[in-house]
């Protein structure tokens, strides 16, 4: 799947990174808690969130994410989009809820970020 495929599946609007729509993606995560994203994401992926604040852009930069998907029609500020563009990040916005966006993308073949859990007692 490509970022462009995601735009079509989610009936999304591209806010920045139109030149990145042909980039392939294979995993995604969904969270409004950036601490969880930092704790569990260890690969270049897509972040689906309803949180629209500068921390999302900083988290994406720290993890070198490929794409941000803002759910529920949330839109980042112009400053956030400028920062995302400088980082080379694609940013899209959908009116779908985060839950529905995840379901649509999963049904189309996108998978979650694998998480390695510690065994009990470790």
mmCIF file of C-alpha atoms in Angstrom:
data_model
loop_
_atom_site.group_PDB
_atom_site.id
_atom_site.type_symbol
_atom_site.label_atom_id
_atom_site.label_comp_id
_atom_site.label_asym_id
_atom_site.label_seq_id
_atom_site.Cartn_x
_atom_site.Cartn_y
_atom_site.Cartn_z
ATOM 1 C CA UNK A 1 0.000 0.000 0.000
ATOM 2 C CA UNK A 2 1.144 3.552 -0.642
ATOM 3 C CA UNK A 3 0.302 6.803 1.106
ATOM 4 C CA UNK A 4 -1.764 7.650 -1.972
ATOM 5 C CA UNK A 5 -3.751 4.431 -1.511
ATOM 6 C CA UNK A 6 -4.418 5.481 2.081
ATOM 7 C CA UNK A 7 -5.731 8.843 0.874
ATOM 8 C CA UNK A 8 -8.223 7.076 -1.392
ATOM 9 C CA UNK A 9 -9.270 4.472 1.192
ATOM 10 C CA UNK A 10 -9.873 7.112 3.859
ATOM 11 C CA UNK A 11 -11.369 9.730 1.497
ATOM 12 C CA UNK A 12 -8.684 11.951 2.972
ATOM 13 C CA UNK A 13 -7.304 15.340 2.118
ATOM 14 C CA UNK A 14 -3.542 15.765 1.642
ATOM 15 C CA UNK A 15 -2.340 18.666 3.795
ATOM 16 C CA UNK A 16 1.365 18.387 2.939
ATOM 17 C CA UNK A 17 3.732 15.952 1.286
ATOM 18 C CA UNK A 18 1.899 15.498 -2.004
ATOM 19 C CA UNK A 19 5.218 14.420 -3.508
ATOM 20 C CA UNK A 20 5.293 11.448 -1.099
ATOM 21 C CA UNK A 21 2.038 9.782 -2.138
ATOM 22 C CA UNK A 22 3.896 7.011 -3.976
ATOM 23 C CA UNK A 23 5.860 5.974 -0.847
ATOM 24 C CA UNK A 24 5.036 2.457 0.335
ATOM 25 C CA UNK A 25 3.776 1.797 3.855
ATOM 26 C CA UNK A 26 3.308 -1.564 5.515
ATOM 27 C CA UNK A 27 2.505 -0.777 9.154
ATOM 28 C CA UNK A 28 0.568 1.747 11.207
ATOM 29 C CA UNK A 29 -0.174 2.620 14.788
ATOM 30 C CA UNK A 30 -3.031 4.563 16.308
ATOM 31 C CA UNK A 31 -2.774 6.596 19.474
ATOM 32 C CA UNK A 32 -3.510 9.949 21.034
ATOM 33 C CA UNK A 33 -0.843 9.310 23.666
ATOM 34 C CA UNK A 34 2.507 10.254 22.214
ATOM 35 C CA UNK A 35 4.246 8.558 25.144
ATOM 36 C CA UNK A 36 2.767 5.240 23.953
ATOM 37 C CA UNK A 37 3.920 5.926 20.409
ATOM 38 C CA UNK A 38 7.437 6.643 21.670
ATOM 39 C CA UNK A 39 7.401 3.514 23.841
ATOM 40 C CA UNK A 40 6.084 1.021 21.304
ATOM 41 C CA UNK A 41 6.918 2.200 17.791
ATOM 42 C CA UNK A 42 10.334 1.194 16.535
ATOM 43 C CA UNK A 43 10.002 1.393 12.772
ATOM 44 C CA UNK A 44 9.106 3.909 10.121
ATOM 45 C CA UNK A 45 5.341 3.745 10.030
ATOM 46 C CA UNK A 46 2.106 5.693 9.820
ATOM 47 C CA UNK A 47 0.575 7.349 12.874
ATOM 48 C CA UNK A 48 -3.200 7.712 13.043
ATOM 49 C CA UNK A 49 -4.305 10.178 15.706
ATOM 50 C CA UNK A 50 -6.997 12.608 16.724
ATOM 51 C CA UNK A 51 -4.519 14.722 18.642
ATOM 52 C CA UNK A 52 -3.654 17.932 16.877
ATOM 53 C CA UNK A 53 -0.820 19.637 18.710
ATOM 54 C CA UNK A 54 2.888 20.288 18.071
ATOM 55 C CA UNK A 55 3.878 17.227 20.146
ATOM 56 C CA UNK A 56 2.557 14.992 17.348
ATOM 57 C CA UNK A 57 4.943 16.589 14.856
ATOM 58 C CA UNK A 58 7.868 16.308 17.299
ATOM 59 C CA UNK A 59 7.061 12.630 17.923
ATOM 60 C CA UNK A 60 6.895 11.949 14.187
ATOM 61 C CA UNK A 61 10.276 13.602 13.759
ATOM 62 C CA UNK A 62 11.892 11.643 16.595
ATOM 63 C CA UNK A 63 10.682 8.339 15.135
ATOM 64 C CA UNK A 64 11.181 9.291 11.473
ATOM 65 C CA UNK A 65 7.572 8.387 10.669
ATOM 66 C CA UNK A 66 6.386 8.366 7.049
ATOM 67 C CA UNK A 67 2.917 9.791 7.402
ATOM 68 C CA UNK A 68 0.525 11.358 9.904
ATOM 69 C CA UNK A 69 -3.191 10.745 9.569
ATOM 70 C CA UNK A 70 -5.387 13.139 11.508
ATOM 71 C CA UNK A 71 -8.736 11.507 12.226
ATOM 72 C CA UNK A 72 -12.149 13.005 13.032
ATOM 73 C CA UNK A 73 -11.501 15.954 10.717
ATOM 74 C CA UNK A 74 -8.818 17.348 13.001
ATOM 75 C CA UNK A 75 -6.422 19.673 11.244
ATOM 76 C CA UNK A 76 -3.005 20.816 12.365
ATOM 77 C CA UNK A 77 -2.038 24.481 12.485
ATOM 78 C CA UNK A 78 -0.139 26.126 9.644
ATOM 79 C CA UNK A 79 2.983 26.143 11.844
ATOM 80 C CA UNK A 80 2.656 22.399 12.384
ATOM 81 C CA UNK A 81 2.272 21.811 8.647
ATOM 82 C CA UNK A 82 5.326 23.947 7.912
ATOM 83 C CA UNK A 83 7.318 21.902 10.420
ATOM 84 C CA UNK A 84 6.016 18.627 8.971
ATOM 85 C CA UNK A 85 6.902 19.745 5.458
ATOM 86 C CA UNK A 86 10.433 20.658 6.584
ATOM 87 C CA UNK A 87 10.751 17.148 8.062
ATOM 88 C CA UNK A 88 9.635 15.564 4.789
ATOM 89 C CA UNK A 89 6.491 14.152 6.378
ATOM 90 C CA UNK A 90 3.243 13.462 4.557
ATOM 91 C CA UNK A 91 0.195 14.706 6.461
ATOM 92 C CA UNK A 92 -3.369 13.755 5.607
ATOM 93 C CA UNK A 93 -6.722 14.407 7.227
ATOM 94 C CA UNK A 94 -9.856 12.236 7.216
ATOM 95 C CA UNK A 95 -13.325 12.728 8.635
ATOM 96 C CA UNK A 96 -13.359 9.066 9.695
ATOM 97 C CA UNK A 97 -12.924 8.240 13.365
ATOM 98 C CA UNK A 98 -9.584 6.727 14.323
ATOM 99 C CA UNK A 99 -11.301 3.372 14.883
ATOM 100 C CA UNK A 100 -12.921 3.384 11.447
ATOM 101 C CA UNK A 101 -9.732 4.601 9.758
ATOM 102 C CA UNK A 102 -7.797 1.722 11.337
ATOM 103 C CA UNK A 103 -10.435 -0.782 10.264
ATOM 104 C CA UNK A 104 -10.503 0.469 6.693
ATOM 105 C CA UNK A 105 -6.720 0.393 6.410
ATOM 106 C CA UNK A 106 -6.460 -3.031 8.061
ATOM 107 C CA UNK A 107 -9.101 -4.406 5.677
ATOM 108 C CA UNK A 108 -7.008 -3.086 2.793
ATOM 109 C CA UNK A 109 -3.887 -4.893 4.028
ATOM 110 C CA UNK A 110 -2.104 -2.427 6.314
ATOM 111 C CA UNK A 111 -0.964 -4.067 9.549
ATOM 112 C CA UNK A 112 -0.169 -2.872 13.033
ATOM 113 C CA UNK A 113 3.306 -2.276 14.341
ATOM 114 C CA UNK A 114 4.546 -5.524 15.923
ATOM 115 C CA UNK A 115 5.111 -5.159 19.650
ATOM 116 C CA UNK A 116 7.426 -7.419 21.602
ATOM 117 C CA UNK A 117 5.973 -8.089 25.035
ATOM 118 C CA UNK A 118 8.093 -9.170 27.960
ATOM 119 C CA UNK A 119 7.219 -12.508 29.470
ATOM 120 C CA UNK A 120 5.715 -12.446 32.928
ATOM 121 C CA UNK A 121 8.381 -12.364 35.599
ATOM 122 C CA UNK A 122 10.993 -10.582 33.480
#
